[in-house]
CSV table of C-alpha atoms in Angstrom, one decimal:
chain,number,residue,atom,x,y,z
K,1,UNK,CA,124.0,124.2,116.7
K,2,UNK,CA,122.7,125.8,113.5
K,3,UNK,CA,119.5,128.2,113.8
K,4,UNK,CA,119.9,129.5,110.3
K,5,UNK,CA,117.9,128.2,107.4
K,6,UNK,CA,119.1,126.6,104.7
K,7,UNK,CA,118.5,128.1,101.1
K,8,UNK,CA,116.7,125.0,100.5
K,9,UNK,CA,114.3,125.8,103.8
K,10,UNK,CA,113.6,128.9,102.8
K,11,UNK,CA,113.3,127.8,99.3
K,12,UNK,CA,110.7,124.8,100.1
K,13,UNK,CA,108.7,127.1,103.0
K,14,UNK,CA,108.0,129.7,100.5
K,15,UNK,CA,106.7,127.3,97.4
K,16,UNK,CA,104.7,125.5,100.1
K,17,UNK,CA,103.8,128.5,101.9
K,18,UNK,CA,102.1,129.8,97.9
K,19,UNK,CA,100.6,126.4,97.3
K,20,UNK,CA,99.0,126.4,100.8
K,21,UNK,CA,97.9,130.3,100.3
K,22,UNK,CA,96.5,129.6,96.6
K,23,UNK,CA,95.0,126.3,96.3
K,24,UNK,CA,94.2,124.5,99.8
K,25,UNK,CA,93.2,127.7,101.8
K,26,UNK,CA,90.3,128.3,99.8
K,27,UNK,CA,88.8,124.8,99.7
K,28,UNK,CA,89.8,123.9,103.7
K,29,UNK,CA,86.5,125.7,104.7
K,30,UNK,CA,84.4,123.1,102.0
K,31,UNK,CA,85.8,120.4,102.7
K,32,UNK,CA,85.2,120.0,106.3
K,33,UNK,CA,81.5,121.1,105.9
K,34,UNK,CA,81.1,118.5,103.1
K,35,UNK,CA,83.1,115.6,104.8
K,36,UNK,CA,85.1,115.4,101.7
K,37,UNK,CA,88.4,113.9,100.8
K,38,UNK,CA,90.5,116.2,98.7
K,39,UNK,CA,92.5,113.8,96.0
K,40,UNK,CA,93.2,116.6,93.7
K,41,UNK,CA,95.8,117.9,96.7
K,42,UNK,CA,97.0,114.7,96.6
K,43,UNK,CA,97.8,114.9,93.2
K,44,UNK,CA,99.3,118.4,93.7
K,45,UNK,CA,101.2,117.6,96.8
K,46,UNK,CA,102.7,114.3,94.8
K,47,UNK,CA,103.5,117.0,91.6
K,48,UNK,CA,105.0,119.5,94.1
K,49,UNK,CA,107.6,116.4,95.3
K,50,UNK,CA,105.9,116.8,98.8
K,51,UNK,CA,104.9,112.9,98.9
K,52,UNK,CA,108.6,112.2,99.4
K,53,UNK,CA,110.4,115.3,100.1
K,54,UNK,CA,112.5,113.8,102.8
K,55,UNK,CA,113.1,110.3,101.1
K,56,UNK,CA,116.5,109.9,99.7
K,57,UNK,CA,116.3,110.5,95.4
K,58,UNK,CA,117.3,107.0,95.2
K,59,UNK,CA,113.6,106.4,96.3
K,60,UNK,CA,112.2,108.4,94.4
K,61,UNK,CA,111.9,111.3,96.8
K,62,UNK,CA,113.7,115.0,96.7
K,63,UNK,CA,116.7,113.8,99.2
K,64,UNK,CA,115.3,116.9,102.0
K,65,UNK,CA,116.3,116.8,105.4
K,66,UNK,CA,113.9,116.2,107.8
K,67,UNK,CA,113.7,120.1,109.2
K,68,UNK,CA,112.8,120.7,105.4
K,69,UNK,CA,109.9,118.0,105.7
K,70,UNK,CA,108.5,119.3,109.0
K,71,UNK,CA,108.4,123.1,107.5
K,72,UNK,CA,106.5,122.0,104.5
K,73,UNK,CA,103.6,119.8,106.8
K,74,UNK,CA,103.8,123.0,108.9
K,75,UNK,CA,102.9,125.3,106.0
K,76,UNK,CA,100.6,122.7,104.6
K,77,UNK,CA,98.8,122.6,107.9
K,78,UNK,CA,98.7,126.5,108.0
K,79,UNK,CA,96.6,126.5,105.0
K,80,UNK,CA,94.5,123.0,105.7
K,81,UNK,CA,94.8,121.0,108.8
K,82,UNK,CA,92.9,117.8,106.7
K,83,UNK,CA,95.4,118.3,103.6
K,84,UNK,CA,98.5,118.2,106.4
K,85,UNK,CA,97.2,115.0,107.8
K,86,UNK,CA,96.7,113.2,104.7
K,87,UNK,CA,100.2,113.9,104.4
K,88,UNK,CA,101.8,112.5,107.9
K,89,UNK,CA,99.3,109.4,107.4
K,90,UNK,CA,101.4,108.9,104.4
K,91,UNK,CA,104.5,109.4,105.7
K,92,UNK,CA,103.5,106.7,108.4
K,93,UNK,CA,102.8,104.3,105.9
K,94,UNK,CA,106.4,104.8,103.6
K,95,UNK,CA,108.3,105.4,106.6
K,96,UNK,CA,108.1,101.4,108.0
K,97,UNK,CA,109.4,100.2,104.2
K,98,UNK,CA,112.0,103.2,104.2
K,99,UNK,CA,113.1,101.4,107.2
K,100,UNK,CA,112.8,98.1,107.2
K,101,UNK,CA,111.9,97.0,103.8
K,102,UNK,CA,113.9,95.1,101.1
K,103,UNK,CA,115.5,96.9,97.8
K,104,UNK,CA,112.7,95.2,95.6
K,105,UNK,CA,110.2,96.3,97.8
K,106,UNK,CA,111.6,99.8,98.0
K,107,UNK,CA,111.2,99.5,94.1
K,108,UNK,CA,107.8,98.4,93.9
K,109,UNK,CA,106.3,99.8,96.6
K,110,UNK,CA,108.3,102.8,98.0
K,111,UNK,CA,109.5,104.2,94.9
K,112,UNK,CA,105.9,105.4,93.7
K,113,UNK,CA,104.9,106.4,97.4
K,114,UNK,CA,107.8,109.0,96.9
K,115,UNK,CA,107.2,110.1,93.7
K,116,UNK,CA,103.8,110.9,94.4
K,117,UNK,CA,102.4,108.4,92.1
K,118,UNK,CA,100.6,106.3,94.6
K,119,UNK,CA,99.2,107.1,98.3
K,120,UNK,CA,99.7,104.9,101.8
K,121,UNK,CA,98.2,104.5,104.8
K,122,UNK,CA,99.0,103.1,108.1
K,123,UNK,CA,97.1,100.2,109.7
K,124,UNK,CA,97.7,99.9,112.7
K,125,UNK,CA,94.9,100.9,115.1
K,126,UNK,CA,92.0,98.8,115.9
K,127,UNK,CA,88.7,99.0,117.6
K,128,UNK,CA,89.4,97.7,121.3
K,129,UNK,CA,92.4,100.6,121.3
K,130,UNK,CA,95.3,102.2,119.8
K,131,UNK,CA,98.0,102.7,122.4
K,132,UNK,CA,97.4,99.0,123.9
K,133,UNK,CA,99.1,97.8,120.3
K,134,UNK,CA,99.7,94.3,122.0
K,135,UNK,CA,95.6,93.7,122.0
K,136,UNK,CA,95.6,93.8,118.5
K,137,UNK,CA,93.1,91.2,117.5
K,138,UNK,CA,94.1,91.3,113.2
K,139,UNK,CA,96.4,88.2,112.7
K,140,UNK,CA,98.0,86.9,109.3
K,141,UNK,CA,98.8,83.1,109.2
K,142,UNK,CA,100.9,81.6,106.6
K,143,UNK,CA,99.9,79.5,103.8
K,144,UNK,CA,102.1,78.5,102.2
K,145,UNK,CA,103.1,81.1,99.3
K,146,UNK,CA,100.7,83.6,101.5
K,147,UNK,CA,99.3,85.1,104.2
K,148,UNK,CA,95.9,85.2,105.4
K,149,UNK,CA,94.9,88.4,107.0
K,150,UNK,CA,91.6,88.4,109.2
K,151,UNK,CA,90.5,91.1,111.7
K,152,UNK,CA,89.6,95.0,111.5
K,153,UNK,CA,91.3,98.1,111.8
K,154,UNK,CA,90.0,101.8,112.9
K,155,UNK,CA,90.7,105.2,112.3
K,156,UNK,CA,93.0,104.6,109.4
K,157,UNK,CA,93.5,108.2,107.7
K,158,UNK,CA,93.8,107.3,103.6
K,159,UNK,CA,92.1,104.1,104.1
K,160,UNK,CA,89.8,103.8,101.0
K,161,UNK,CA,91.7,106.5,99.6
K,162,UNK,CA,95.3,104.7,99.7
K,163,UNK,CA,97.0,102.6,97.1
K,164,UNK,CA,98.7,101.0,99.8
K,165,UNK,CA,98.4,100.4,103.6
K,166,UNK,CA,100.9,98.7,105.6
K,167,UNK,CA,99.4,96.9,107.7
K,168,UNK,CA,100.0,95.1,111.7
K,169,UNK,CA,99.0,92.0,112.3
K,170,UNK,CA,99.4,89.0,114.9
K,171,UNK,CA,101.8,86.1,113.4
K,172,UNK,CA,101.7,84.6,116.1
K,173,UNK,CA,99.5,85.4,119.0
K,174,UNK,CA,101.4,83.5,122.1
K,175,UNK,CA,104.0,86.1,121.6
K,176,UNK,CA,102.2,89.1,122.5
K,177,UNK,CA,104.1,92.5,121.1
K,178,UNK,CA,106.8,90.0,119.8
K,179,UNK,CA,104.5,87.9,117.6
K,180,UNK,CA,103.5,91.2,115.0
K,181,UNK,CA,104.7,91.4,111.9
K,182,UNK,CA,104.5,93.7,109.1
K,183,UNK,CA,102.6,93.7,105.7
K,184,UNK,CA,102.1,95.7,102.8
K,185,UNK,CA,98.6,95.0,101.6
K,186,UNK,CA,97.3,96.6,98.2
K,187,UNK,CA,93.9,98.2,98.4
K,188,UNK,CA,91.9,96.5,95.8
K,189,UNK,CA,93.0,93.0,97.1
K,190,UNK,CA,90.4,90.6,97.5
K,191,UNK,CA,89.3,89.7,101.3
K,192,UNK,CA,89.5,93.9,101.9
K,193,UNK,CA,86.9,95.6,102.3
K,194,UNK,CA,85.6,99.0,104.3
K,195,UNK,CA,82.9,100.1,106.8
K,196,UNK,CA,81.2,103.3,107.4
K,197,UNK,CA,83.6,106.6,107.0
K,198,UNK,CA,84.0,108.4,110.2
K,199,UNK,CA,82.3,111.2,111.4
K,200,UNK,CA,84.9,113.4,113.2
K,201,UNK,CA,85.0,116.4,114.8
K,202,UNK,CA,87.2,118.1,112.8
K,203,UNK,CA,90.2,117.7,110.0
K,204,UNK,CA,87.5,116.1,108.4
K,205,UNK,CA,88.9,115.9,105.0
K,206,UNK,CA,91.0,114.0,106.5
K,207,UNK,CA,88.9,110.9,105.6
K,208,UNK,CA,89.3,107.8,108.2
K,209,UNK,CA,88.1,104.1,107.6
K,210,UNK,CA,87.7,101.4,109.0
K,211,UNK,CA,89.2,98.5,107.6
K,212,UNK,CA,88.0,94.8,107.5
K,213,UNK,CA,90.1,91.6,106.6
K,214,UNK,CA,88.2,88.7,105.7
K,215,UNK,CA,90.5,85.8,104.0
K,216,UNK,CA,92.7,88.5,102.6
K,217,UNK,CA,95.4,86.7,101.2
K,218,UNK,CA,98.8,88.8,99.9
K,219,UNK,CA,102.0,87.3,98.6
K,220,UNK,CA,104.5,86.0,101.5
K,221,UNK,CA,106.7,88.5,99.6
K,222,UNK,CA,104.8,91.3,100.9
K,223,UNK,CA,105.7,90.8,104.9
K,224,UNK,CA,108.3,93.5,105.9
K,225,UNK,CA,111.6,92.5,107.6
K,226,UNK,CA,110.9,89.0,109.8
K,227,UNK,CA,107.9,87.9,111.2
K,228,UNK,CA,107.7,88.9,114.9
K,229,UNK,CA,109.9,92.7,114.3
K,230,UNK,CA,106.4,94.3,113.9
K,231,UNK,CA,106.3,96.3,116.7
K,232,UNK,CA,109.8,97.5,116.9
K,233,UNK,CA,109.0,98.9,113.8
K,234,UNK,CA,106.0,100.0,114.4
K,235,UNK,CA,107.3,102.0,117.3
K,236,UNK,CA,110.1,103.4,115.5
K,237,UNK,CA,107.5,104.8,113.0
K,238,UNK,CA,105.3,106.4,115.5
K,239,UNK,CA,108.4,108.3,116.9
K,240,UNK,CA,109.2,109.7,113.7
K,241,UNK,CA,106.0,110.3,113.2
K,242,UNK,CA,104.9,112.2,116.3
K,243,UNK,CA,107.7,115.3,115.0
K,244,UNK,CA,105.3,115.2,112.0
K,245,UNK,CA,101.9,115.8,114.1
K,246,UNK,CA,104.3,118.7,115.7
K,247,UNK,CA,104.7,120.3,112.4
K,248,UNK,CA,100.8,120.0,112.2
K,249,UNK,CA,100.5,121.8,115.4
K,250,UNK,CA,102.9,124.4,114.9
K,251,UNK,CA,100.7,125.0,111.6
K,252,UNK,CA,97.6,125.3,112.8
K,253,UNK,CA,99.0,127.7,116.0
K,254,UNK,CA,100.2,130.4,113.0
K,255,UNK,CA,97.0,130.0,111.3
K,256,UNK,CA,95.4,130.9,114.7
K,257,UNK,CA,97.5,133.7,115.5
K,258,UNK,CA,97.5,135.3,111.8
K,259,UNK,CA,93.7,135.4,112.1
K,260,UNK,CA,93.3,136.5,115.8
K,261,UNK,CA,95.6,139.7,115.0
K,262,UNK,CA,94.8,140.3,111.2
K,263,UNK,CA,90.8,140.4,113.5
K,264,UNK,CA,92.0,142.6,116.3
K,265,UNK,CA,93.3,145.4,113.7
K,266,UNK,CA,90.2,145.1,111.8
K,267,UNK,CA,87.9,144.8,114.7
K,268,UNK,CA,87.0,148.4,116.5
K,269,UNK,CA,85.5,148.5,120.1
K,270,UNK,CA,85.5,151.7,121.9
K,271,UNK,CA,86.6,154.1,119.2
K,272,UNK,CA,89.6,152.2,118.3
K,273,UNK,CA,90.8,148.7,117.0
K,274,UNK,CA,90.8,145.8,119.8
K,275,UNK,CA,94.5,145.7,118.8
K,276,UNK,CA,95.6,148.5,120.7
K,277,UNK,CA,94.3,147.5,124.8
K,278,UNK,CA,97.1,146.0,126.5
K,279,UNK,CA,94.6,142.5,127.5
K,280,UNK,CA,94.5,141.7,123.8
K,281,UNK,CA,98.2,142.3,123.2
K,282,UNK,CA,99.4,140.0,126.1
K,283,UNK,CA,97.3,137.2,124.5
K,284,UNK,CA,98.4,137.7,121.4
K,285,UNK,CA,102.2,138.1,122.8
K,286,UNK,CA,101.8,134.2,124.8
K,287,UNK,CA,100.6,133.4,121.6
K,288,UNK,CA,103.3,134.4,119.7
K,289,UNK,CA,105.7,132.8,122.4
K,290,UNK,CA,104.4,129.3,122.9
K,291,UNK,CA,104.5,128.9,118.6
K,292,UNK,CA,108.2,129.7,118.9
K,293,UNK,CA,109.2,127.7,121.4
K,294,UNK,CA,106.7,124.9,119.9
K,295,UNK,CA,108.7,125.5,116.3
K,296,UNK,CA,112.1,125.7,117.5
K,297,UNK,CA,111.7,122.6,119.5
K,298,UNK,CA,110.0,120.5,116.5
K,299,UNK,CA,113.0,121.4,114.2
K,300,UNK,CA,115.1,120.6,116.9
K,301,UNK,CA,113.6,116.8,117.0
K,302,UNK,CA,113.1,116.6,113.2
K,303,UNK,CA,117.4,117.7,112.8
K,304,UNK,CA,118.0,114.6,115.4
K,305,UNK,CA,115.7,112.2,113.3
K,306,UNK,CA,118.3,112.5,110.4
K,307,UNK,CA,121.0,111.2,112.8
K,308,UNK,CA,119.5,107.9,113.1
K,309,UNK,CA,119.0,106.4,116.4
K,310,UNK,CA,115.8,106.2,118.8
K,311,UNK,CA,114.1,109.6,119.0
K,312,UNK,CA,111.5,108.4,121.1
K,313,UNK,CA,111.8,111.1,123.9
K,314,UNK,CA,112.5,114.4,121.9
K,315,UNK,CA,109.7,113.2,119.8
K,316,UNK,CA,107.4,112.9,122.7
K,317,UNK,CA,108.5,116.4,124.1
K,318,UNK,CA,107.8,118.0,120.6
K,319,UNK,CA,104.3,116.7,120.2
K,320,UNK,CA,103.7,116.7,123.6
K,321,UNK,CA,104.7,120.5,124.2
K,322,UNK,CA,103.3,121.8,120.5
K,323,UNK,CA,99.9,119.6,120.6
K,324,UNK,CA,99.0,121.0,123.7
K,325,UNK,CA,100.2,124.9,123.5
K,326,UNK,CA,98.3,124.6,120.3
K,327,UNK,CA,95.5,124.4,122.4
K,328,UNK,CA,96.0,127.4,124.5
K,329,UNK,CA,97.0,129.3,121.3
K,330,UNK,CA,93.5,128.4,118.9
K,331,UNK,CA,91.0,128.4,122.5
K,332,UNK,CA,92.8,132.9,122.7
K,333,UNK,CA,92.2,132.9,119.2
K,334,UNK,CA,88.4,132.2,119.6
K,335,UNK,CA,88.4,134.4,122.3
K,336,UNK,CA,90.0,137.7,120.7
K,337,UNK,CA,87.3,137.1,117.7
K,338,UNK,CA,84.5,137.1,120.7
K,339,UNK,CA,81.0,135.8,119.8
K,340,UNK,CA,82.5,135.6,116.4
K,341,UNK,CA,85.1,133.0,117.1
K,342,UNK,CA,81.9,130.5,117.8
K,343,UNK,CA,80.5,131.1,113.9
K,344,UNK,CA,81.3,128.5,111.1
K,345,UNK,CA,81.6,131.4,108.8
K,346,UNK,CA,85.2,132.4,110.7
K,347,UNK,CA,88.2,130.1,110.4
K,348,UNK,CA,88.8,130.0,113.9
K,349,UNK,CA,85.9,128.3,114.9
K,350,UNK,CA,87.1,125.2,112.3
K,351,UNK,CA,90.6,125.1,113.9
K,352,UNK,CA,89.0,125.0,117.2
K,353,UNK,CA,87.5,121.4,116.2
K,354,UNK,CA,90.7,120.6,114.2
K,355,UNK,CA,92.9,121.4,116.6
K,356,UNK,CA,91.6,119.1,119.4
K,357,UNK,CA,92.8,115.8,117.5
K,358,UNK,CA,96.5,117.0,117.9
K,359,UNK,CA,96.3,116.0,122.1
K,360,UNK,CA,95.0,111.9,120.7
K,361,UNK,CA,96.8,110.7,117.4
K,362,UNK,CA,100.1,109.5,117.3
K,363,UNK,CA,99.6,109.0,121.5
K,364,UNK,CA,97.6,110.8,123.9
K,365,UNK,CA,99.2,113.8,126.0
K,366,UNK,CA,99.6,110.5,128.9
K,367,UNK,CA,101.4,108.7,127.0
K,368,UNK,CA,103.9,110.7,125.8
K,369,UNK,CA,104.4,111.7,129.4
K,370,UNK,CA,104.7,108.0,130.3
K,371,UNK,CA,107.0,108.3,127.5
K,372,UNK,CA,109.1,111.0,129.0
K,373,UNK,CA,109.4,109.9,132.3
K,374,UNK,CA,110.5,106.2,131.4
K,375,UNK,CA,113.4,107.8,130.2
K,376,UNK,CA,114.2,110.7,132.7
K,377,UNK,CA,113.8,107.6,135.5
K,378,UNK,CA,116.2,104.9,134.3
């Protein structure tokens, strides 16, 4: 095992690390208290080859590993928890045709994903619940050239915001998790349309949708793979994708920590900074600890995901493991700033609220332990 960085790494982490500092730093604090979606860093991230960094050139993505891709939505994060979401809800949505889909509907539809020209989204939640995927009530019957889409989906990140949205849906309903397939739908398509915007707690730039099918008919063309491999595929997604909600965590824990000890230098109590009495430095110390061990282990997940195969219990470890000493590490970050910590006009108060979505999406804390012991009891 390698524990050096590549050139490339240290290369990509200190571009993003700039872009992060420079242009989504300064805007994170507005956009959460205006509830607004940021599509110029869209547009920067997809100029910046950040759309599709790990997505093979052939694709129209830079050809990075995936260690590379989990250090850019770490530094991402770092500077904007919203901006690093918009970016793994993306990644969710290209990652099901990267897998699964045919070479013309890599070129239509994957190509400009990676290249940063257009933006996806991931469809797959619904109102009566997201980790019970075999409820899903959407269902897509064929009509001869097409399919007809009816039903609603919930807390899609991108939603309105996406050129595309892969979408599950119920071909056939006797089947339970065997009867969903896999469509690309094209926002703009008649028989699509929105409801309200969520209100969230935090990453709220991070705008989510709901999504409502009525009569929404797309080509037959645009099913991925065969009818009825929908939720293998969805669940090969997710995996991969929970290594990216890592990455997020791992972010927001160094944000946290740079601003709790960049404070307790600044911050005098007694004659001399808060920096210097040993209580503060032990919290800053487990701090420091649980981000290592939450890093080392997401890179270590993210270098398996390039060796193809089911990740599904190193993925649950990593965002089981960073989602939750995330926690731990933003609630002693509130805590070293004091009465301060609780004031909007601190950071630390906003990664407080952003922080708490980590332990849900992409599987609750139970479920990747259900997760995780399936495997350690076969």
């Amino acid at each position: 095992m390698n524990f050096a960085y590549t050139e490339e790494q240290v290369s990509v982490r200190n571009m993003v690390r700039d872009y992060a500092k420079d242009v989504l730093a300064p805007r994170a604090k507005e956009l959460d208290e205006k509830n607004e979606f940021p599509i110029e860093h869209v547009k920067t991230m997809g100029e910046l080859g950040l759309l599709g960094i790990a997505y093979p050139e052939e694709y129209g993505g830079v050809g990075a590993d995936s260690v590379t891709e989990a250090i850019a939505v770490e530094e991402i994060t770092h500077g904007c928890a919203a901006t690093g979401s918009i970016l793994t809800a993306h990644y969710l949505g290209i990652d099901g045709l990267f897998l699964a889909a045919t070479a013309e509907q890599k070129k239509k539809f994957l190509f400009p994903g990676c290249t940063g020209e257009k933006l996806f989204a991931f469809g797959l939640t619904e109102p009566i619940g997201g980790t019970d995927v075999g409820s899903m009530k959407t269902t897509a019957v064929r009509e001869g050239d097409e399919y007809v889409l009816n039903g609603m989906k919930h807390f899609i990140t991108n939603g309105r915001y996406a050129d595309f949205i892969v979408v599950y849906a119920k071909t056939d309903t006797s089947k339970g998790n065997k009867g969903i397939s896999a469509f690309i739908v094209e926002n703009g398509v008649e028989g699509l349309s929105f409801g309200a915007e969520d209100d969230k707690m935090g990453i709220r730039g991070a705008r989510t949708d709901e999504l409502i099918f009525e009569n929404c008919r797309i080509p037959k063309e645009n099913l991925i793979g065969n009818e009825g491999d929908g939720f293998k595929l969805a669940m090969q997604v997710v995996d991969r994708g929970r290594i990216g909600i890592a990455a997020m965590a791992v972010g927001l824990s160094q944000a946290a920590l740079d601003a709790a000890v960049q404070y307790a230098k600044e911050r005098p109590a007694f004659g001399k900074p808060i920096a210097e009495y040993q209580g503060l430095q032990w919290m800053m110390a487990e701090m420091k600890a649980e981000l290592e061990v939450s890093r080392m282990y997401t890179y270590y997940a993210a270098s398996l995901k390039d060796r193809g195969g089911r990740i599904s219990e190193e993925a649950a470890i990593a965002k089981l493991i960073t989602s939750e000493a995330s926690q731990r590490i933003v609630h002693k970050a509130v805590q070293i700033h004091g009465g301060y910590g609780y004031m909007k006009e601190f950071p630390v108060e906003r990664f407080y609220r952003d922080q708490r979505i980590l332990e849900i999406f992409e599987g609750t804390s139970q479920i990747q332990k259900i997760v995780i012991a399936s495997h350690l009891l076969k």
